[in-house]
Coordinates of N, CA, C and O in Angstrom, one line a residue:
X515 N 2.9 11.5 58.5 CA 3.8 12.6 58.7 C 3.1 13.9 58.8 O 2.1 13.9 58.0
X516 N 3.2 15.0 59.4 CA 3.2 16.2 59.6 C 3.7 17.3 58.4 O 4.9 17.6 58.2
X517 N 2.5 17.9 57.6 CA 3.1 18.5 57.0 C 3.3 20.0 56.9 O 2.2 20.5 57.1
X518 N 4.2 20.7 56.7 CA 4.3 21.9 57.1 C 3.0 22.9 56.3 O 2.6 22.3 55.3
X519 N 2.3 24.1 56.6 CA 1.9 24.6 56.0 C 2.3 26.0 56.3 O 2.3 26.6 57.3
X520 N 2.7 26.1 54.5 CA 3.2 27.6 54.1 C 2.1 28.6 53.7 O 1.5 28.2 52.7
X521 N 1.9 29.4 54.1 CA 0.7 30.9 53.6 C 1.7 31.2 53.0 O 2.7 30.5 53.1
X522 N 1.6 32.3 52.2 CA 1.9 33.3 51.1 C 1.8 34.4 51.8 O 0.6 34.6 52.1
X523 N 2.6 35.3 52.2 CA 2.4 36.4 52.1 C 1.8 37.9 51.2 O 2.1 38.3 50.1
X524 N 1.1 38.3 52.2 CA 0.2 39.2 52.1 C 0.7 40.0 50.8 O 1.8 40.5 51.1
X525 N 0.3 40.4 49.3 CA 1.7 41.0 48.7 C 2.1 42.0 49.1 O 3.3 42.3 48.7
X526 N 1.4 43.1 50.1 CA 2.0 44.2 50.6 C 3.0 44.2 51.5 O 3.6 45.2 51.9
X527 N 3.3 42.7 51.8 CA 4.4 43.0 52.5 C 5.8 41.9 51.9 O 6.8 41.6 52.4
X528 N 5.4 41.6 50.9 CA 6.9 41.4 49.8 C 7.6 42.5 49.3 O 7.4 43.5 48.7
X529 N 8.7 41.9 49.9 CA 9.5 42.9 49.6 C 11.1 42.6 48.3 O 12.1 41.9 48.3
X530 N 10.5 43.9 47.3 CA 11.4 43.5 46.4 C 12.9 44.3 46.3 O 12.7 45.3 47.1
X531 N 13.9 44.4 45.9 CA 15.1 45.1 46.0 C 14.7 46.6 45.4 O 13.8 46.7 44.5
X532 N 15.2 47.8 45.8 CA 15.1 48.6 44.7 C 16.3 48.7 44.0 O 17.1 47.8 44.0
X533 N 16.3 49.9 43.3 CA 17.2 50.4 42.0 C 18.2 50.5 42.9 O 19.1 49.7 42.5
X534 N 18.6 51.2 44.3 CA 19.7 51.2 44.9 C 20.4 49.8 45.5 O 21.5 49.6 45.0
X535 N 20.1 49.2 46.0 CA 20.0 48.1 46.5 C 20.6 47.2 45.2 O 21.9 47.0 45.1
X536 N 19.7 46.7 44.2 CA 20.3 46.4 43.1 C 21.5 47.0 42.8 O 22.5 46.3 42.8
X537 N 21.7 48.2 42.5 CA 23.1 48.8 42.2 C 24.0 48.6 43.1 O 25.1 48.5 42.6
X538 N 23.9 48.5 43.9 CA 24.8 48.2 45.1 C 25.5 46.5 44.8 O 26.7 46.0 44.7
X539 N 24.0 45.9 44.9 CA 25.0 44.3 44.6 C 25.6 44.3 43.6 O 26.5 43.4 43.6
X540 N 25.6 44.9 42.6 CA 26.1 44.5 41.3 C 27.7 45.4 41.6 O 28.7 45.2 40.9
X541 N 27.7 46.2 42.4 CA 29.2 47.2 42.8 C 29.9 46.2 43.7 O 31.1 46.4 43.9
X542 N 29.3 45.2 44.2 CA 29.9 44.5 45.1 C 30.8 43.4 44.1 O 31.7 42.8 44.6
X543 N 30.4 43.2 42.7 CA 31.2 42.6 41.6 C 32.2 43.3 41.8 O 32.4 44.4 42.4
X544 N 33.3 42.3 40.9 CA 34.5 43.1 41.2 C 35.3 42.8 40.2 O 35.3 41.6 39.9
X545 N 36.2 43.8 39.3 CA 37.6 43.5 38.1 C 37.9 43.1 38.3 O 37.9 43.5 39.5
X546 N 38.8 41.8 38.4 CA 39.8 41.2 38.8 C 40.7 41.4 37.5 O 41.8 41.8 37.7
X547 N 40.4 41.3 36.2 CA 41.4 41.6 35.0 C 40.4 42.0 34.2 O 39.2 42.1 34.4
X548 N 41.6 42.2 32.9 CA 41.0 43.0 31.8 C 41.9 43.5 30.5 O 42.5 44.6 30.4
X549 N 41.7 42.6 29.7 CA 43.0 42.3 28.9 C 42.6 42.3 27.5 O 41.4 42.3 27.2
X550 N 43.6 42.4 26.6 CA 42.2 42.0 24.9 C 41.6 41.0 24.9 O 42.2 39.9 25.0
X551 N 40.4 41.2 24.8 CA 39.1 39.5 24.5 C 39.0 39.0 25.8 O 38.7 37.9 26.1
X552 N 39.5 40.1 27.0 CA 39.5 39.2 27.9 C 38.9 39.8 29.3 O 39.4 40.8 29.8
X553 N 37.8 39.0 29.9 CA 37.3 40.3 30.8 C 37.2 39.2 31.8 O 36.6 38.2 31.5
X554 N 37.9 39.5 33.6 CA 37.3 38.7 34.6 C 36.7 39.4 35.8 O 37.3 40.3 36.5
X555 N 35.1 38.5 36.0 CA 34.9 39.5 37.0 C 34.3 38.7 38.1 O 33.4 37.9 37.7
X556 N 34.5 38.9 39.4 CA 34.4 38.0 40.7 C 33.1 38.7 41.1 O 33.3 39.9 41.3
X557 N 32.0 38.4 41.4 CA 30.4 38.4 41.9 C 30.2 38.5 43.3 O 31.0 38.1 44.2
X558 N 29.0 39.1 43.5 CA 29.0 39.6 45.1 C 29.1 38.0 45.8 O 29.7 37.8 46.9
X559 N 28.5 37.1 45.2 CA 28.4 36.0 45.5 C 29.2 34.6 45.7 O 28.9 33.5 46.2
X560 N 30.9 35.4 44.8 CA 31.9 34.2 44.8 C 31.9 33.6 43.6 O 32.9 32.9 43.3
X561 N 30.6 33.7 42.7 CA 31.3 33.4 41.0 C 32.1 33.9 40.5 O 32.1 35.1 40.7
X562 N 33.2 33.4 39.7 CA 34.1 34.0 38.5 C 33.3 34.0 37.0 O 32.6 33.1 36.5
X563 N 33.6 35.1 36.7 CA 32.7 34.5 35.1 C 33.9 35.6 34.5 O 34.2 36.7 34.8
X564 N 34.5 34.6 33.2 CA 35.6 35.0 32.3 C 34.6 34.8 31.4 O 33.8 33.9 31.2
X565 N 34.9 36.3 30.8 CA 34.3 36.5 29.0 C 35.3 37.0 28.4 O 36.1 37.9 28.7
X566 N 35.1 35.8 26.7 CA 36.3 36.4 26.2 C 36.2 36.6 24.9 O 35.0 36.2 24.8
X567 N 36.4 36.9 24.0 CA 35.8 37.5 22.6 C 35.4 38.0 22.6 O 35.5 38.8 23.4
X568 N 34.3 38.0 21.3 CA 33.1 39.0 21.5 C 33.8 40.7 20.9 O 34.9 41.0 20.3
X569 N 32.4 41.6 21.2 CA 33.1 42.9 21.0 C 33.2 43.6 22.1 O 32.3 43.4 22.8
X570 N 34.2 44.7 22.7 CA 34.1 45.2 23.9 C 32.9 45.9 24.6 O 32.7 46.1 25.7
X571 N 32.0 46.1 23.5 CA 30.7 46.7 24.5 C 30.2 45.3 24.8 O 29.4 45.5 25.7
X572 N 30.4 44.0 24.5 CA 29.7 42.9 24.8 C 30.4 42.8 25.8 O 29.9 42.9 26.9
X573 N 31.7 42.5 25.8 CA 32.2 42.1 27.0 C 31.9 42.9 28.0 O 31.4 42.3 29.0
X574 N 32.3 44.3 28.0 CA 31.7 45.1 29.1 C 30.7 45.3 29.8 O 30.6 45.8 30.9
X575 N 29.3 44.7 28.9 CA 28.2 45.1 29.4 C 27.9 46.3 29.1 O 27.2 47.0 29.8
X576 N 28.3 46.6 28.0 CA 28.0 48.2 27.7 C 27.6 48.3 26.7 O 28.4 48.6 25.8
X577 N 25.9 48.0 26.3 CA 25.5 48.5 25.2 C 25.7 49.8 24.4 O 25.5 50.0 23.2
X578 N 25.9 50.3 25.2 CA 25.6 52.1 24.5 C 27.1 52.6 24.6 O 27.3 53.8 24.2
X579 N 27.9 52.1 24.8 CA 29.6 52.4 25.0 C 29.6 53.4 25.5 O 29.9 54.4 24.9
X580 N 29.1 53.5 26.9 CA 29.5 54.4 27.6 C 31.3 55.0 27.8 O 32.3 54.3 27.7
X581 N 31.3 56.0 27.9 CA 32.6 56.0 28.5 C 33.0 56.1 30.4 O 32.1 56.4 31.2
X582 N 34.0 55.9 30.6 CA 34.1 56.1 32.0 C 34.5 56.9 32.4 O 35.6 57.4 32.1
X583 N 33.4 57.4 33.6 CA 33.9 58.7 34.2 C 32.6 58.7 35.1 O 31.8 57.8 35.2
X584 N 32.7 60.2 35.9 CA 31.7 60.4 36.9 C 30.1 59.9 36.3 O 29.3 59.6 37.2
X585 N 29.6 59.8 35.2 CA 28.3 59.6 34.5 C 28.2 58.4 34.8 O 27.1 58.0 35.3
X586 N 29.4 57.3 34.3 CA 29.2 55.7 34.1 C 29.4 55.2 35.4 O 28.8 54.2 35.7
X587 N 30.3 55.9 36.6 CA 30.6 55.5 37.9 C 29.0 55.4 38.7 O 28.5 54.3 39.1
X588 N 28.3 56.8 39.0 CA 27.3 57.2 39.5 C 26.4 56.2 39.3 O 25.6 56.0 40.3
X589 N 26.1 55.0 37.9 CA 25.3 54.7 37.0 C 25.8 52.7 37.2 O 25.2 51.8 36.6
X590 N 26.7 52.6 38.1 CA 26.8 51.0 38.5 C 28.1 50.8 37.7 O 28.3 49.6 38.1
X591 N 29.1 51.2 36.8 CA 30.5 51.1 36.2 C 31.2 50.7 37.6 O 31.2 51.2 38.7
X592 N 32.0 49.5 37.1 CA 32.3 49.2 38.0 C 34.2 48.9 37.8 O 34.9 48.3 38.6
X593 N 34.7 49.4 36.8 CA 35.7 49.9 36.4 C 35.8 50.5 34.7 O 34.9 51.1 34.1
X594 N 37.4 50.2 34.0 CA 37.3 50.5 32.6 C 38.3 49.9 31.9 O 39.2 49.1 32.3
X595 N 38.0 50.4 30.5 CA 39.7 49.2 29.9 C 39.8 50.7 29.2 O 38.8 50.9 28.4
X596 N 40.5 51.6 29.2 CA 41.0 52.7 28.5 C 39.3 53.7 28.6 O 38.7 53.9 29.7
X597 N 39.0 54.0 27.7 CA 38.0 54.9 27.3 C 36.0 54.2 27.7 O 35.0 54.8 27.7
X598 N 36.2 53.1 27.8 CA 35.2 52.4 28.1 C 34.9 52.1 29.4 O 35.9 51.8 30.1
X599 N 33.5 52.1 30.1 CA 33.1 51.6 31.0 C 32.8 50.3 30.8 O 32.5 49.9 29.7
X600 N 33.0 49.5 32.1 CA 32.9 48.1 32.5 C 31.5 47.7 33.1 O 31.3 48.5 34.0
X601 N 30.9 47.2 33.1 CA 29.9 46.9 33.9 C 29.1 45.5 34.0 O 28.7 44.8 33.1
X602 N 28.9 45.3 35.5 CA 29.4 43.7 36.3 C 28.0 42.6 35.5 O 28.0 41.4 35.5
X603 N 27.0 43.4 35.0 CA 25.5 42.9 34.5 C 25.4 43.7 33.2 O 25.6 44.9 33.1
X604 N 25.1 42.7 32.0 CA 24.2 43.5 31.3 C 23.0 44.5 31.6 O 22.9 45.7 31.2
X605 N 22.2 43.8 32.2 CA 21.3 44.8 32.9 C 21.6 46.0 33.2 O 20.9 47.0 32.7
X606 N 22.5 46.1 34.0 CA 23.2 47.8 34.9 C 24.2 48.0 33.3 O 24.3 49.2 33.4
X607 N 24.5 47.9 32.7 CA 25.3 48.3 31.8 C 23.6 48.9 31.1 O 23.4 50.1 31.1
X608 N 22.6 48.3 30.6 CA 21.7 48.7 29.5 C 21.0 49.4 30.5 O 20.4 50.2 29.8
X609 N 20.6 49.7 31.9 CA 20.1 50.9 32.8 C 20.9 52.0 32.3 O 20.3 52.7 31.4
X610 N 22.4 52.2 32.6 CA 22.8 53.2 32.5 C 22.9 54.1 31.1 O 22.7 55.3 31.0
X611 N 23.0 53.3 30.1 CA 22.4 53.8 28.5 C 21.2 54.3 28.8 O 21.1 55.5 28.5
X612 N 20.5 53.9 29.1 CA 18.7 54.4 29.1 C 19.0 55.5 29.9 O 18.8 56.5 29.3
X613 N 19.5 55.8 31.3 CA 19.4 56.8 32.1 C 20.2 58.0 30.7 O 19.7 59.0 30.1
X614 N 21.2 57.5 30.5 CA 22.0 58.7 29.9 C 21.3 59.0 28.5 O 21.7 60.1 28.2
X615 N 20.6 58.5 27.7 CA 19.5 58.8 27.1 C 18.2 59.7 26.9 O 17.8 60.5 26.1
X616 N 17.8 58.8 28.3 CA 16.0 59.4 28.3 C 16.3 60.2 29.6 O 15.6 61.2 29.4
X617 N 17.3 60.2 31.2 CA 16.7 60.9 32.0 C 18.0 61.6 32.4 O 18.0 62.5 33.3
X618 N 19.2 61.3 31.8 CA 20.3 62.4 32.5 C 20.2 63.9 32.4 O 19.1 64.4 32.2
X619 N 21.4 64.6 32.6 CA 21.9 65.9 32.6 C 22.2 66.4 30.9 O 22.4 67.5 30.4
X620 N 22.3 65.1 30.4 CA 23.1 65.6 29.3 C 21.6 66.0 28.2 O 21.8 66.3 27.0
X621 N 20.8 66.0 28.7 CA 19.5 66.2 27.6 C 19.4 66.0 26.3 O 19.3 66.9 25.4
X622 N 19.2 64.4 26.1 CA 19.8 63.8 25.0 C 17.9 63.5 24.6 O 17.6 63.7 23.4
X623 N 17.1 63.3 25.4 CA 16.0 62.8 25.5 C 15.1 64.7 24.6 O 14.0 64.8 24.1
X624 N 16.1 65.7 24.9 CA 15.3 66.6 24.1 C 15.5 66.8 22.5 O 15.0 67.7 21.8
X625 N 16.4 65.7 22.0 CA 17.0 65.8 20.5 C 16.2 64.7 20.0 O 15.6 63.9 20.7
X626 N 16.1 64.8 18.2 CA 15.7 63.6 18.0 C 16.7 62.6 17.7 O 17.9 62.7 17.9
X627 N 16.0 61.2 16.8 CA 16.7 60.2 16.9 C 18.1 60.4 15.9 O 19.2 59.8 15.7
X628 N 17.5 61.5 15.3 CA 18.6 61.5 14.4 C 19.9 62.5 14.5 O 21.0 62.2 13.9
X629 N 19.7 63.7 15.3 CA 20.5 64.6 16.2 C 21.3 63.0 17.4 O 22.5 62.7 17.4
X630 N 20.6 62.4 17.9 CA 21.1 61.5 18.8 C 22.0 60.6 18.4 O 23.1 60.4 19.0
X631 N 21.6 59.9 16.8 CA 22.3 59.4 16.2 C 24.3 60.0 15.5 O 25.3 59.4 15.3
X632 N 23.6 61.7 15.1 CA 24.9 62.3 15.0 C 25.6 62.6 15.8 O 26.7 63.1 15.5
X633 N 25.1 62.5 17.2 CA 26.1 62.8 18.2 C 26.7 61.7 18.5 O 27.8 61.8 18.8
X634 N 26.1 60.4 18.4 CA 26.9 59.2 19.5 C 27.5 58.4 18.3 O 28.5 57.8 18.6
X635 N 27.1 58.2 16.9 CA 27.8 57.6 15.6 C 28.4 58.4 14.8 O 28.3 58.2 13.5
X636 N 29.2 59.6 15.7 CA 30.0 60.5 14.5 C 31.0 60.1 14.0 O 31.6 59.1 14.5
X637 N 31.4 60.8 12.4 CA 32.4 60.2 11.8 C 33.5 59.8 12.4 O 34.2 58.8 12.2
X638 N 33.7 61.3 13.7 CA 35.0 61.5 14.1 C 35.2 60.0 14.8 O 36.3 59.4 14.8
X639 N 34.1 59.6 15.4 CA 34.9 58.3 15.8 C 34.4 57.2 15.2 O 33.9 56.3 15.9
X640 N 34.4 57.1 13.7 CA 35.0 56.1 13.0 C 34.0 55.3 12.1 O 34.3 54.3 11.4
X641 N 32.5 56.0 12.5 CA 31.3 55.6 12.3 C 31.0 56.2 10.9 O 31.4 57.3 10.6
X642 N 30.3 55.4 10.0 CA 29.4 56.0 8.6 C 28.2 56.4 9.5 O 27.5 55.4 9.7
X643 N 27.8 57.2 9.9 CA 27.0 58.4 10.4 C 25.3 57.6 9.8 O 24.4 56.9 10.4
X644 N 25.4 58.1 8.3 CA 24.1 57.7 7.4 C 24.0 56.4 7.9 O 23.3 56.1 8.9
X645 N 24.7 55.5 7.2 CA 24.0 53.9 7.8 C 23.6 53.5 8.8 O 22.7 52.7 9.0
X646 N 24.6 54.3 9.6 CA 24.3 53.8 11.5 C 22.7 54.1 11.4 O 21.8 53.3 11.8
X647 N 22.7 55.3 10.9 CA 21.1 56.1 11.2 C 20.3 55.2 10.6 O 19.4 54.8 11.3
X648 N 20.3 54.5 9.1 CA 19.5 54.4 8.4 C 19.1 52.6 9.2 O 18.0 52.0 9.3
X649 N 20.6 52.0 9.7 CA 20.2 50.9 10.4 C 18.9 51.2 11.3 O 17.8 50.8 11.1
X650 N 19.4 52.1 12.5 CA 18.6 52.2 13.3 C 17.0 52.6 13.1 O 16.3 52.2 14.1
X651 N 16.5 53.2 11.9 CA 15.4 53.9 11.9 C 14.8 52.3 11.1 O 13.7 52.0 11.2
X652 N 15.8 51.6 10.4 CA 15.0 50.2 9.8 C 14.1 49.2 10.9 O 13.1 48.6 10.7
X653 N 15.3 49.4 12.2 CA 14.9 48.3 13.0 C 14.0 48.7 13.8 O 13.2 47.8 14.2
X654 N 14.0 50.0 14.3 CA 12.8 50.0 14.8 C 11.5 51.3 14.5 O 10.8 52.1 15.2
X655 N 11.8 50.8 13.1 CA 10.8 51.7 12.4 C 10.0 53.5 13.0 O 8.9 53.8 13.5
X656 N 10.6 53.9 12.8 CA 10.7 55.4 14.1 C 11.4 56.0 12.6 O 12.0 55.5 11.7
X657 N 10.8 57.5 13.1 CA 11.4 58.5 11.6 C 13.0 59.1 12.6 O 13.1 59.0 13.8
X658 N 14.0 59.8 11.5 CA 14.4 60.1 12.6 C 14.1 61.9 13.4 O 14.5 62.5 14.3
X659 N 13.4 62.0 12.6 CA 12.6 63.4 13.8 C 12.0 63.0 14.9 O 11.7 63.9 15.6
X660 N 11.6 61.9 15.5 CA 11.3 61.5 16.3 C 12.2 62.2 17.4 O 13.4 62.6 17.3
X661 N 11.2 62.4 18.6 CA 11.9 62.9 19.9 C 11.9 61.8 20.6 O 11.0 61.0 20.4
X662 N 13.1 61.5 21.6 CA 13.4 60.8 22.1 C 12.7 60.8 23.4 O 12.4 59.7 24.0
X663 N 12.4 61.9 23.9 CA 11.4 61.9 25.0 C 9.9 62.1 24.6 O 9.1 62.7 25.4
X664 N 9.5 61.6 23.1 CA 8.3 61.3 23.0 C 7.8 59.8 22.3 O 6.8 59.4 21.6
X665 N 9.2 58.8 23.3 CA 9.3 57.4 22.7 C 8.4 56.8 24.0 O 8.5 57.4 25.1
X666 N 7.3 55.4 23.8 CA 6.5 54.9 24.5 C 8.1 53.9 25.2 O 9.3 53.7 24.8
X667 N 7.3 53.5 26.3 CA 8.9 52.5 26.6 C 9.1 51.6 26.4 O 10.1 51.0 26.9
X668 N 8.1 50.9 25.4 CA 8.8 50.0 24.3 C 9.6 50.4 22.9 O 10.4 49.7 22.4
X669 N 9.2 51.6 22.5 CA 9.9 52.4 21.2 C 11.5 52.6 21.9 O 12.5 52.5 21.2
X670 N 11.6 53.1 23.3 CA 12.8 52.9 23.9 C 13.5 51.9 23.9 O 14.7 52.1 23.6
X671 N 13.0 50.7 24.1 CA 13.9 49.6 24.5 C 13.7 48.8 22.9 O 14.3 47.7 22.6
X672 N 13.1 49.4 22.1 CA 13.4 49.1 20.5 C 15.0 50.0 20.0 O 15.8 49.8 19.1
X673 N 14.9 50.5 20.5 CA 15.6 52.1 20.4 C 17.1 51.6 20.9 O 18.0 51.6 20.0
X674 N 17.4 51.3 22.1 CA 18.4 50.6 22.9 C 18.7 49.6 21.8 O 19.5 49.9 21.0
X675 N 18.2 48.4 21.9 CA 18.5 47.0 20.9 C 19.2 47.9 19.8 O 20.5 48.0 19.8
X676 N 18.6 48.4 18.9 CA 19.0 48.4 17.3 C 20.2 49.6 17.6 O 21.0 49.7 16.6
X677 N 20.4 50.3 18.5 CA 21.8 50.9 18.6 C 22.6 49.6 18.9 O 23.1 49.0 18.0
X678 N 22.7 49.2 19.8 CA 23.3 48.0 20.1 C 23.4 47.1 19.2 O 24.4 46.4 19.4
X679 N 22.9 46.8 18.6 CA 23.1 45.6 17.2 C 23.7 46.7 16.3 O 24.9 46.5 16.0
X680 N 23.2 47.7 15.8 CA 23.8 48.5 14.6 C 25.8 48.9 15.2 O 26.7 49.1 14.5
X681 N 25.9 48.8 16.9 CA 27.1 49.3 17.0 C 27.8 48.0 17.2 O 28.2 47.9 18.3
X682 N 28.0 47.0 16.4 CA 28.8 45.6 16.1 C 29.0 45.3 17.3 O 30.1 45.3 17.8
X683 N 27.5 44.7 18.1 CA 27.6 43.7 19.1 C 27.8 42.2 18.9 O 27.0 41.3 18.7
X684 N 29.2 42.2 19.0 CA 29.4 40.6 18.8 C 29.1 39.7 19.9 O 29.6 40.4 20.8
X685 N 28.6 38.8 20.4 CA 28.7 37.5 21.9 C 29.7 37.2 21.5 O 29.8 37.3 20.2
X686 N 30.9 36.6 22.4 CA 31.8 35.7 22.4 C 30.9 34.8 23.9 O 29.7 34.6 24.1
X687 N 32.3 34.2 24.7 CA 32.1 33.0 25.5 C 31.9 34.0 26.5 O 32.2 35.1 26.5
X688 N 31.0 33.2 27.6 CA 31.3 33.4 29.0 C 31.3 31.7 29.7 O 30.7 30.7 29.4
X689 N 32.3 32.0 30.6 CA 32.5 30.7 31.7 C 32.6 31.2 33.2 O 33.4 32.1 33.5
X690 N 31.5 30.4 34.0 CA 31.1 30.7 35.1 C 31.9 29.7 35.7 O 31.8 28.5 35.4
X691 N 32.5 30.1 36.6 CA 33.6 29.3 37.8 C 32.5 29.7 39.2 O 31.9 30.8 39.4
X692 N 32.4 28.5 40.2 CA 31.5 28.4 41.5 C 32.6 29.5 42.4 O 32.1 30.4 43.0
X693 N 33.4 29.4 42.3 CA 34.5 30.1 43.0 C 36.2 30.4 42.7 O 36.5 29.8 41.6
X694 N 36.8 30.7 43.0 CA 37.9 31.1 42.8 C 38.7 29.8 42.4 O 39.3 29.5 41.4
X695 N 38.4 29.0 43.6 CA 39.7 27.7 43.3 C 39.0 26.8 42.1 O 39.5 26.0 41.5
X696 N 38.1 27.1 42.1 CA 37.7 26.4 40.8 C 37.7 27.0 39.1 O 37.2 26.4 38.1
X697 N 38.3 28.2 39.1 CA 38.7 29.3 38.5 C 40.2 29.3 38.1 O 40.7 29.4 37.0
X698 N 41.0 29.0 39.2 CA 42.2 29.0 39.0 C 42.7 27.1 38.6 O 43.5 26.8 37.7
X699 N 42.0 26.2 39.2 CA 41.8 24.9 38.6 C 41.4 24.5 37.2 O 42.0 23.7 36.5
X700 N 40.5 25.1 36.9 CA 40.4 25.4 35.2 C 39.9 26.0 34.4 O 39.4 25.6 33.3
X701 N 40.2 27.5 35.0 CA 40.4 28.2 34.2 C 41.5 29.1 33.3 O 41.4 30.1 32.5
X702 N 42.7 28.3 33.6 CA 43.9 29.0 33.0 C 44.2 27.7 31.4 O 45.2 27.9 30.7

C-alpha cells in the first residue's frame, strides 16, 4: 500500500485564533434559558450544555461576578440573569475579570489588593470585608499593599483563583447534549 506522507508545517505559518476570533466563537454561544440553578446554553457548534446548581458565578462563568452592562458585553457576556453577567466559557468569563482588573478603564490595577478587596467584597453587598481579605491574602500569600499592577502573571492568576474560591464558588452539574434533539429527548 501507498502511504501518505504528511510534513509539518513550517511553524511560521501555523496559524492560531486570536483574542478576537476567539471571542467571537464563544458570542456565537447562545442563552437559550436561565432560571434558578438553571443555565442553558447552545454552542457555536450545536452542543447543549445545561448547568444546574452550583453558585451563580459558577454557573455563569463568572468568576469575578461581573455585572452586565457595556464592560461585560465588550468583554465576550453573552447575556444576564438580573445583575450578573453570563458567559458561554469559563475561560471568556476569567479573561474578562483579568481585563477589568489588571488592564481596564476602571484603574483597579493602580489600587492595592486590599483597596481592591474593599471595593469588590463590600459590606454593602453582603460580604465580611476582613475575611474575604484575610482569605485572599492566605491563599496567595501577597500582603495586602501589594499593587495589583505590580503582580508577576502568576501572582495574577493566584490572585483570580483565591477571589473566586473565597467568593463561594460552588460546581454543580453540567450535561452536554450533541444537539438539540438530543436535548429535548433527554434532557427534560
Amino acid at each position: 500500500p501507498v502511504e501518505e506522507v504528511v510534513k509539518p508545517l513550517p511553524e511560521e505559518s501555523v496559524v492560531s485564533p486570536t483574542l478576537e476570533e476567539e471571542q467571537t466563537a464563544e458570542r456565537l454561544s447562545e442563552l437559550k434559558a436561565v432560571k434558578k440553578y438553571y443555565l442553558l446554553l447552545r454552542h457555536s457548534d450545536g452542543r447543549y450544555e445545561l448547568r444546574t446548581g452550583g453558585s451563580p458565578s459558577w454557573r455563569y462563568n463568572n468568576p469575578g461576578k461581573l455585572a452586565f452592562g457595556n464592560f461585560s458585553e465588550s468583554n465576550g457576556a453573552i447575556g444576564n440573569d438580573g445583575p450578573l453577567a453570563i458567559f458561554s466559557t469559563y475561560d471568556s468569563g476569567k479573561k474578562a475579570f483579568e481585563t477589568f482588573l489588571f488592564k481596564s478603564d476602571f484603574k483597579l490595577s493602580e489600587k492595592t489588593v486590599g483597596q481592591v478587596i474593599e471595593k469588590l467584597a463590600a459590606s454593602k453587598y453582603g460580604y465580611n470585608t476582613k475575611d474575604f481579605l484575610a482569605s485572599v491574602l492566605k491563599k496567595t500569600g501577597q500582603k495586602s499593599t501589594k499593587y495589583l499592577k505590580d503582580m508577576t502573571v502568576d501572582e495574577r492568576e493566584d490572585f483570580i483563583e483565591a477571589f473566586q474560591e473565597t467568593d463561594f464558588w460552588v460546581a454543580g452539574n453540567i450535561t452536554t447534549y450533541k444537539d438539540k434533539s438530543e436535548f429535548i429527548k433527554k434532557g427534560y
